[in-house]
Amino acid sequence: MTDNIRDRGRERYRGAKLAIALALVAVAAGKFYLDRDEWATALARQPQVRPSSPDFDLSRATIPREEIRAGGPPKDGIPALTDPEFIAADRAQYLRPDDRVAGVVIGGDARAYPLRILTWHEVVNDTIQGVPVVVSYCPLCDSVAAFDRRTPEGVKEFGVSGLLYNSNVLMYDRGGRSEGLWSQLKAEAVSGPQAGQPLRALPVELTTWRDWRARHPDTTVLSARTGHPRDYRADPYRGYLDRPGLMFPARPTSDLLPEKAKVLGVWSDGAAKAYPLAAFADRREPTLVKDEVAGRKLTLRYDPRSESLRVVEADEGLRWMYSLWFAWYAFHPETEIAMIR
């Protein structure tokens, strides 16, 4: 009996290693999800691969360890950017007007982080007007968030662990005595000495390059000279957002919205609300919406030209990020869905 269990364990381990190897080859080829439905299904069925303790500190884990999955590339296989180079808007010839960008403004300093670069790196460690920030994007959840990297244990530098929880990227903090895991959509450490420590979310936008540049003409933008050999003209996840089905499971689930519906998620004090982008699809003019979350007021603006939704005013204590509905709900099952009039 013991030998059979060992054999099954070895078989699962070999299968997981094969899936990881296939993923690495696909990433290197720039074809991670391109026409890979059969492979994607096989990878999603692979058993969970638990990270070994030398790689990450799993002490005090606040998420079930058995639900941590290997996403394919290993630790740092997707290279986070540190000390990135920025260029003036008129030098960003590699961008198209409709390219999506994550935008952050601190102290009047506007910076754009194109998703065509974030897709390949997922994490950017930056400093804006003296504030250490991390801008993170998870292609599997189409989720964008920005956080202050300062914590009670000092300023953190984040890398990409290669692990997922609820199909969402798990970052890790580099360089410490122990490297804990941090969840983007949970917005906090989920293992290690700082497990449960929240990250302070910073205001962020997800819009088009044309829209961002028009409103922030002095913006700088992440340079394509990252020091990594990537073809930023290619999208390794092409078609993923338009196809039904997920690469990796997430739970709990909800059918109140399509699983890949784009939402702006706002939360505070245990309350959460999702603002579906599709609710504005019939608007032909810019629209302002005033609402409340946990008794705190906010104003949102929808721009039909860029098909973007952003927070323009918010009371202290409100935080937000962008995501697909399935991922937002998995992390915020208490969420309401905003009723747009």
GROMACS .gro file of C-alpha atoms in nm:
model
  341
    1MET     CA    1   0.000   0.000   0.000
    2THR     CA    2   0.277   0.243   0.097
    3ASP     CA    3   0.467   0.163  -0.224
    4ASN     CA    4   0.153   0.228  -0.431
    5ILE     CA    5   0.104   0.566  -0.264
    6ARG     CA    6   0.469   0.654  -0.330
    7ASP     CA    7   0.432   0.548  -0.695
    8ARG     CA    8   0.119   0.760  -0.740
    9GLY     CA    9   0.298   1.051  -0.576
   10ARG     CA   10   0.595   1.015  -0.811
   11GLU     CA   11   0.361   0.993  -1.111
   12ARG     CA   12   0.179   1.311  -1.010
   13TYR     CA   13   0.509   1.487  -0.952
   14ARG     CA   14   0.640   1.384  -1.295
   15GLY     CA   15   0.314   1.501  -1.453
   16ALA     CA   16   0.339   1.836  -1.279
   17LYS     CA   17   0.702   1.875  -1.389
   18LEU     CA   18   0.599   1.800  -1.748
   19ALA     CA   19   0.324   2.060  -1.733
   20ILE     CA   20   0.567   2.317  -1.597
   21ALA     CA   21   0.819   2.233  -1.869
   22LEU     CA   22   0.552   2.272  -2.138
   23ALA     CA   23   0.451   2.606  -1.990
   24LEU     CA   24   0.808   2.731  -1.988
   25VAL     CA   25   0.855   2.631  -2.352
   26ALA     CA   26   0.531   2.807  -2.442
   27VAL     CA   27   0.629   3.125  -2.260
   28ALA     CA   28   0.970   3.124  -2.425
   29ALA     CA   29   0.800   3.085  -2.763
   30GLY     CA   30   0.560   3.368  -2.685
   31LYS     CA   31   0.261   3.134  -2.729
   32PHE     CA   32   0.147   3.075  -2.375
   33TYR     CA   33  -0.226   3.056  -2.445
   34LEU     CA   34  -0.227   3.081  -2.825
   35ASP     CA   35  -0.436   2.792  -2.964
   36ARG     CA   36  -0.344   2.575  -2.670
   37ASP     CA   37  -0.690   2.462  -2.555
   38GLU     CA   38  -0.603   2.096  -2.513
   39TRP     CA   39  -0.277   2.176  -2.340
   40ALA     CA   40  -0.451   2.434  -2.122
   41THR     CA   41  -0.708   2.179  -2.009
   42ALA     CA   42  -0.437   1.926  -1.929
   43LEU     CA   43  -0.237   2.181  -1.732
   44ALA     CA   44  -0.540   2.289  -1.532
   45ARG     CA   45  -0.600   1.927  -1.432
   46GLN     CA   46  -0.252   1.881  -1.296
   47PRO     CA   47  -0.233   1.832  -0.921
   48GLN     CA   48  -0.140   2.116  -0.696
   49VAL     CA   49   0.234   2.165  -0.664
   50ARG     CA   50   0.326   2.289  -0.321
   51PRO     CA   51   0.629   2.514  -0.304
   52SER     CA   52   0.915   2.379  -0.100
   53SER     CA   53   1.004   2.561   0.220
   54PRO     CA   54   1.351   2.667   0.095
   55ASP     CA   55   1.177   2.872  -0.177
   56PHE     CA   56   0.907   3.041   0.029
   57ASP     CA   57   0.813   3.079   0.391
   58LEU     CA   58   0.473   2.911   0.427
   59SER     CA   59   0.451   2.956   0.802
   60ARG     CA   60   0.133   3.118   0.929
   61ALA     CA   61  -0.033   3.067   0.590
   62THR     CA   62  -0.374   3.236   0.578
   63ILE     CA   63  -0.483   3.051   0.263
   64PRO     CA   64  -0.517   2.672   0.222
   65ARG     CA   65  -0.181   2.536   0.114
   66GLU     CA   66  -0.350   2.269  -0.096
   67GLU     CA   67  -0.509   2.545  -0.307
   68ILE     CA   68  -0.174   2.699  -0.402
   69ARG     CA   69  -0.101   2.595  -0.758
   70ALA     CA   70   0.204   2.610  -0.981
   71GLY     CA   71   0.123   2.838  -1.272
   72GLY     CA   72   0.392   2.705  -1.504
   73PRO     CA   73   0.702   2.927  -1.486
   74PRO     CA   74   0.903   2.879  -1.164
   75LYS     CA   75   1.005   3.143  -0.913
   76ASP     CA   76   1.124   3.449  -1.111
   77GLY     CA   77   1.051   3.265  -1.436
   78ILE     CA   78   0.836   3.570  -1.505
   79PRO     CA   79   1.089   3.843  -1.422
   80ALA     CA   80   0.957   4.133  -1.216
   81LEU     CA   81   1.095   4.474  -1.309
   82THR     CA   82   1.302   4.669  -1.059
   83ASP     CA   83   1.437   5.020  -1.111
   84PRO     CA   84   1.251   5.050  -1.443
   85GLU     CA   85   1.333   5.303  -1.711
   86PHE     CA   86   1.070   5.561  -1.809
   87ILE     CA   87   1.054   5.775  -2.121
   88ALA     CA   88   0.857   6.080  -2.236
   89ALA     CA   89   0.520   6.012  -2.397
   90ASP     CA   90   0.631   6.124  -2.744
   91ARG     CA   91   0.914   5.869  -2.740
   92ALA     CA   92   0.682   5.574  -2.676
   93GLN     CA   93   0.656   5.479  -3.042
   94TYR     CA   94   0.588   5.117  -2.954
   95LEU     CA   95   0.244   5.206  -2.815
   96ARG     CA   96  -0.079   5.225  -3.009
   97PRO     CA   97  -0.355   5.470  -2.909
   98ASP     CA   98  -0.589   5.191  -2.797
   99ASP     CA   99  -0.327   5.000  -2.598
  100ARG     CA  100  -0.437   4.960  -2.239
  101VAL     CA  101  -0.222   5.111  -1.966
  102ALA     CA  102  -0.227   5.116  -1.589
  103GLY     CA  103  -0.191   5.475  -1.473
  104VAL     CA  104  -0.068   5.605  -1.138
  105VAL     CA  105  -0.029   5.966  -1.022
  106ILE     CA  106   0.159   6.057  -0.704
  107GLY     CA  107   0.254   6.412  -0.612
  108GLY     CA  108   0.166   6.531  -0.961
  109ASP     CA  109   0.398   6.275  -1.121
  110ALA     CA  110   0.196   6.069  -1.374
  111ARG     CA  111   0.328   5.734  -1.496
  112ALA     CA  112   0.187   5.485  -1.740
  113TYR     CA  113   0.254   5.113  -1.727
  114PRO     CA  114   0.145   4.951  -2.056
  115LEU     CA  115  -0.020   4.613  -2.025
  116ARG     CA  116   0.176   4.492  -2.327
  117ILE     CA  117   0.481   4.507  -2.094
  118LEU     CA  118   0.308   4.414  -1.768
  119THR     CA  119   0.173   4.098  -1.931
  120TRP     CA  120   0.531   3.968  -1.959
  121HIS     CA  121   0.650   4.084  -1.616
  122GLU     CA  122   0.339   4.113  -1.392
  123VAL     CA  123   0.521   4.312  -1.122
  124VAL     CA  124   0.697   4.649  -1.144
  125ASN     CA  125   0.886   4.783  -0.841
  126ASP     CA  126   0.904   5.159  -0.874
  127THR     CA  127   0.947   5.478  -0.672
  128ILE     CA  128   0.732   5.783  -0.747
  129GLN     CA  129   0.803   6.113  -0.574
  130GLY     CA  130   0.983   5.924  -0.298
  131VAL     CA  131   0.700   5.673  -0.249
  132PRO     CA  132   0.803   5.310  -0.311
  133VAL     CA  133   0.524   5.147  -0.513
  134VAL     CA  134   0.451   4.818  -0.680
  135VAL     CA  135   0.225   4.801  -0.984
  136SER     CA  136   0.096   4.451  -1.045
  137TYR     CA  137  -0.096   4.289  -1.330
  138CYS     CA  138  -0.227   3.932  -1.344
  139PRO     CA  139  -0.318   3.831  -1.704
  140LEU     CA  140  -0.529   3.536  -1.581
  141CYS     CA  141  -0.759   3.773  -1.390
  142ASP     CA  142  -0.700   4.087  -1.599
  143SER     CA  143  -0.642   4.244  -1.258
  144VAL     CA  144  -0.453   4.568  -1.203
  145ALA     CA  145  -0.351   4.705  -0.864
  146ALA     CA  146  -0.098   4.948  -0.721
  147PHE     CA  147   0.037   4.930  -0.367
  148ASP     CA  148   0.270   5.117  -0.135
  149ARG     CA  149   0.571   4.891  -0.075
  150ARG     CA  150   0.630   5.023   0.276
  151THR     CA  151   0.540   4.778   0.553
  152PRO     CA  152   0.603   4.758   0.929
  153GLU     CA  153   0.906   4.541   0.845
  154GLY     CA  154   1.049   4.790   0.596
  155VAL     CA  155   1.023   4.854   0.224
  156LYS     CA  156   0.957   4.538   0.027
  157GLU     CA  157   1.077   4.447  -0.319
  158PHE     CA  158   0.842   4.203  -0.487
  159GLY     CA  159   0.900   3.923  -0.733
  160VAL     CA  160   0.673   3.676  -0.915
  161SER     CA  161   0.658   3.349  -0.725
  162GLY     CA  162   0.526   3.139  -1.014
  163LEU     CA  163   0.242   3.031  -0.784
  164LEU     CA  164  -0.128   3.107  -0.800
  165TYR     CA  165  -0.415   3.119  -0.556
  166ASN     CA  166  -0.765   3.137  -0.703
  167SER     CA  167  -0.600   3.180  -1.045
  168ASN     CA  168  -0.440   3.502  -0.919
  169VAL     CA  169  -0.070   3.586  -0.902
  170LEU     CA  170   0.114   3.538  -0.575
  171MET     CA  171   0.400   3.782  -0.535
  172TYR     CA  172   0.681   3.722  -0.289
  173ASP     CA  173   0.900   3.962  -0.095
  174ARG     CA  174   1.263   3.937  -0.193
  175GLY     CA  175   1.579   3.950   0.006
  176GLY     CA  176   1.457   3.892   0.359
  177ARG     CA  177   1.549   3.614   0.593
  178SER     CA  178   1.228   3.446   0.482
  179GLU     CA  179   1.037   3.516   0.164
  180GLY     CA  180   0.664   3.525   0.227
  181LEU     CA  181   0.386   3.518  -0.030
  182TRP     CA  182   0.157   3.813  -0.100
  183SER     CA  183  -0.176   3.798  -0.283
  184GLN     CA  184  -0.255   4.070  -0.534
  185LEU     CA  185  -0.635   4.047  -0.510
  186LYS     CA  186  -0.634   3.982  -0.136
  187ALA     CA  187  -0.399   4.282  -0.106
  188GLU     CA  188  -0.203   4.133   0.181
  189ALA     CA  189   0.064   3.885   0.283
  190VAL     CA  190  -0.070   3.531   0.295
  191SER     CA  191   0.230   3.354   0.448
  192GLY     CA  192   0.549   3.422   0.636
  193PRO     CA  193   0.625   3.663   0.922
  194GLN     CA  194   0.385   3.927   0.790
  195ALA     CA  195   0.095   3.696   0.710
  196GLY     CA  196  -0.223   3.899   0.732
  197GLN     CA  197  -0.040   4.230   0.688
  198PRO     CA  198  -0.234   4.439   0.434
  199LEU     CA  199  -0.073   4.637   0.157
  200ARG     CA  200  -0.191   4.996   0.126
  201ALA     CA  201  -0.366   5.021  -0.208
  202LEU     CA  202  -0.287   5.331  -0.414
  203PRO     CA  203  -0.518   5.500  -0.666
  204VAL     CA  204  -0.481   5.334  -1.005
  205GLU     CA  205  -0.654   5.358  -1.343
  206LEU     CA  206  -0.695   5.114  -1.628
  207THR     CA  207  -0.755   5.296  -1.954
  208THR     CA  208  -0.618   5.347  -2.304
  209TRP     CA  209  -0.291   5.514  -2.388
  210ARG     CA  210  -0.478   5.778  -2.589
  211ASP     CA  211  -0.703   5.865  -2.294
  212TRP     CA  212  -0.425   5.867  -2.035
  213ARG     CA  213  -0.196   6.080  -2.246
  214ALA     CA  214  -0.472   6.331  -2.327
  215ARG     CA  215  -0.544   6.384  -1.957
  216HIS     CA  216  -0.179   6.367  -1.851
  217PRO     CA  217   0.026   6.525  -2.133
  218ASP     CA  218   0.339   6.533  -1.916
  219THR     CA  219   0.317   6.165  -1.829
  220THR     CA  220   0.614   5.937  -1.858
  221VAL     CA  221   0.572   5.578  -1.968
  222LEU     CA  222   0.750   5.253  -1.900
  223SER     CA  223   1.021   5.198  -2.160
  224ALA     CA  224   1.028   4.881  -2.366
  225ARG     CA  225   1.401   4.866  -2.287
  226THR     CA  226   1.353   4.645  -1.983
  227GLY     CA  227   1.676   4.447  -2.009
  228HIS     CA  228   1.478   4.132  -2.091
  229PRO     CA  229   1.448   3.977  -2.438
  230ARG     CA  230   1.070   3.992  -2.485
  231ASP     CA  231   0.861   4.070  -2.790
  232TYR     CA  232   0.627   4.331  -2.644
  233ARG     CA  233   0.437   4.348  -2.973
  234ALA     CA  234   0.307   3.995  -2.907
  235ASP     CA  235   0.042   3.897  -2.653
  236PRO     CA  236   0.116   3.553  -2.508
  237TYR     CA  237  -0.240   3.540  -2.365
  238ARG     CA  238  -0.411   3.631  -2.689
  239GLY     CA  239  -0.770   3.513  -2.697
  240TYR     CA  240  -0.786   3.423  -2.328
  241LEU     CA  241  -1.018   3.709  -2.231
  242ASP     CA  242  -1.255   3.634  -2.518
  243ARG     CA  243  -1.283   3.260  -2.466
  244PRO     CA  244  -1.503   3.094  -2.201
  245GLY     CA  245  -1.337   2.892  -1.930
  246LEU     CA  246  -1.049   2.943  -1.690
  247MET     CA  247  -0.698   2.806  -1.690
  248PHE     CA  248  -0.700   2.749  -1.316
  249PRO     CA  249  -0.986   2.708  -1.070
  250ALA     CA  250  -1.115   2.978  -0.837
  251ARG     CA  251  -1.373   2.948  -0.564
  252PRO     CA  252  -1.631   3.034  -0.452
  253THR     CA  253  -1.804   3.104  -0.781
  254SER     CA  254  -2.099   3.318  -0.885
  255ASP     CA  255  -2.309   3.330  -1.200
  256LEU     CA  256  -2.453   3.675  -1.126
  257LEU     CA  257  -2.219   3.808  -1.395
  258PRO     CA  258  -2.026   3.634  -1.674
  259GLU     CA  259  -1.709   3.492  -1.522
  260LYS     CA  260  -1.486   3.712  -1.739
  261ALA     CA  261  -1.690   4.030  -1.704
  262LYS     CA  262  -1.460   4.326  -1.638
  263VAL     CA  263  -1.527   4.501  -1.309
  264LEU     CA  264  -1.387   4.784  -1.103
  265GLY     CA  265  -1.383   4.651  -0.748
  266VAL     CA  266  -1.403   4.885  -0.449
  267TRP     CA  267  -1.369   4.779  -0.088
  268SER     CA  268  -1.349   4.912   0.267
  269ASP     CA  269  -1.405   4.778   0.619
  270GLY     CA  270  -1.524   4.436   0.512
  271ALA     CA  271  -1.765   4.571   0.250
  272ALA     CA  272  -1.708   4.542  -0.125
  273LYS     CA  273  -1.883   4.646  -0.442
  274ALA     CA  274  -1.826   4.557  -0.807
  275TYR     CA  275  -1.894   4.804  -1.088
  276PRO     CA  276  -1.933   4.608  -1.414
  277LEU     CA  277  -1.795   4.782  -1.719
  278ALA     CA  278  -2.073   4.628  -1.929
  279ALA     CA  279  -2.333   4.823  -1.730
  280PHE     CA  280  -2.217   5.134  -1.917
  281ALA     CA  281  -2.211   4.979  -2.263
  282ASP     CA  282  -2.510   5.181  -2.388
  283ARG     CA  283  -2.367   5.517  -2.278
  284ARG     CA  284  -2.261   5.740  -2.564
  285GLU     CA  285  -2.145   6.031  -2.350
  286PRO     CA  286  -1.911   6.045  -2.049
  287THR     CA  287  -2.106   5.948  -1.738
  288LEU     CA  288  -2.057   6.035  -1.372
  289VAL     CA  289  -2.187   5.797  -1.105
  290LYS     CA  290  -2.202   5.882  -0.735
  291ASP     CA  291  -2.224   5.594  -0.490
  292GLU     CA  292  -2.129   5.470  -0.143
  293VAL     CA  293  -1.935   5.172  -0.010
  294ALA     CA  294  -1.938   5.107   0.365
  295GLY     CA  295  -2.089   5.452   0.413
  296ARG     CA  296  -1.802   5.619   0.227
  297LYS     CA  297  -1.874   5.822  -0.084
  298LEU     CA  298  -1.711   5.796  -0.423
  299THR     CA  299  -1.760   5.932  -0.773
  300LEU     CA  300  -1.682   5.730  -1.085
  301ARG     CA  301  -1.652   5.840  -1.445
  302TYR     CA  302  -1.714   5.626  -1.749
  303ASP     CA  303  -1.558   5.730  -2.080
  304PRO     CA  304  -1.723   5.563  -2.382
  305ARG     CA  305  -1.436   5.641  -2.618
  306SER     CA  306  -1.179   5.456  -2.410
  307GLU     CA  307  -1.440   5.220  -2.260
  308SER     CA  308  -1.282   5.288  -1.924
  309LEU     CA  309  -1.414   5.339  -1.573
  310ARG     CA  310  -1.221   5.528  -1.309
  311VAL     CA  311  -1.259   5.672  -0.961
  312VAL     CA  312  -1.237   6.051  -0.970
  313GLU     CA  313  -1.322   6.119  -0.604
  314ALA     CA  314  -1.327   5.895  -0.300
  315ASP     CA  315  -1.351   5.931   0.075
  316GLU     CA  316  -1.056   5.825   0.286
  317GLY     CA  317  -1.055   5.451   0.347
  318LEU     CA  318  -1.186   5.342   0.008
  319ARG     CA  319  -0.958   5.127  -0.204
  320TRP     CA  320  -1.001   4.984  -0.553
  321MET     CA  321  -0.853   4.767  -0.824
  322TYR     CA  322  -0.959   4.615  -1.155
  323SER     CA  323  -1.039   4.250  -1.213
  324LEU     CA  324  -1.251   3.992  -1.390
  325TRP     CA  325  -1.570   3.903  -1.206
  326PHE     CA  326  -1.474   3.543  -1.122
  327ALA     CA  327  -1.158   3.654  -0.943
  328TRP     CA  328  -1.315   3.952  -0.766
  329TYR     CA  329  -1.594   3.729  -0.635
  330ALA     CA  330  -1.355   3.453  -0.526
  331PHE     CA  331  -1.175   3.701  -0.301
  332HIS     CA  332  -1.482   3.909  -0.209
  333PRO     CA  333  -1.782   3.674  -0.193
  334GLU     CA  334  -1.957   3.935   0.023
  335THR     CA  335  -1.946   4.181  -0.266
  336GLU     CA  336  -2.247   4.367  -0.395
  337ILE     CA  337  -2.297   4.445  -0.761
  338ALA     CA  338  -2.355   4.813  -0.819
  339MET     CA  339  -2.687   4.907  -0.977
  340ILE     CA  340  -2.608   5.164  -1.248
  341ARG     CA  341  -2.895   5.398  -1.336
   0.00000   0.00000   0.00000
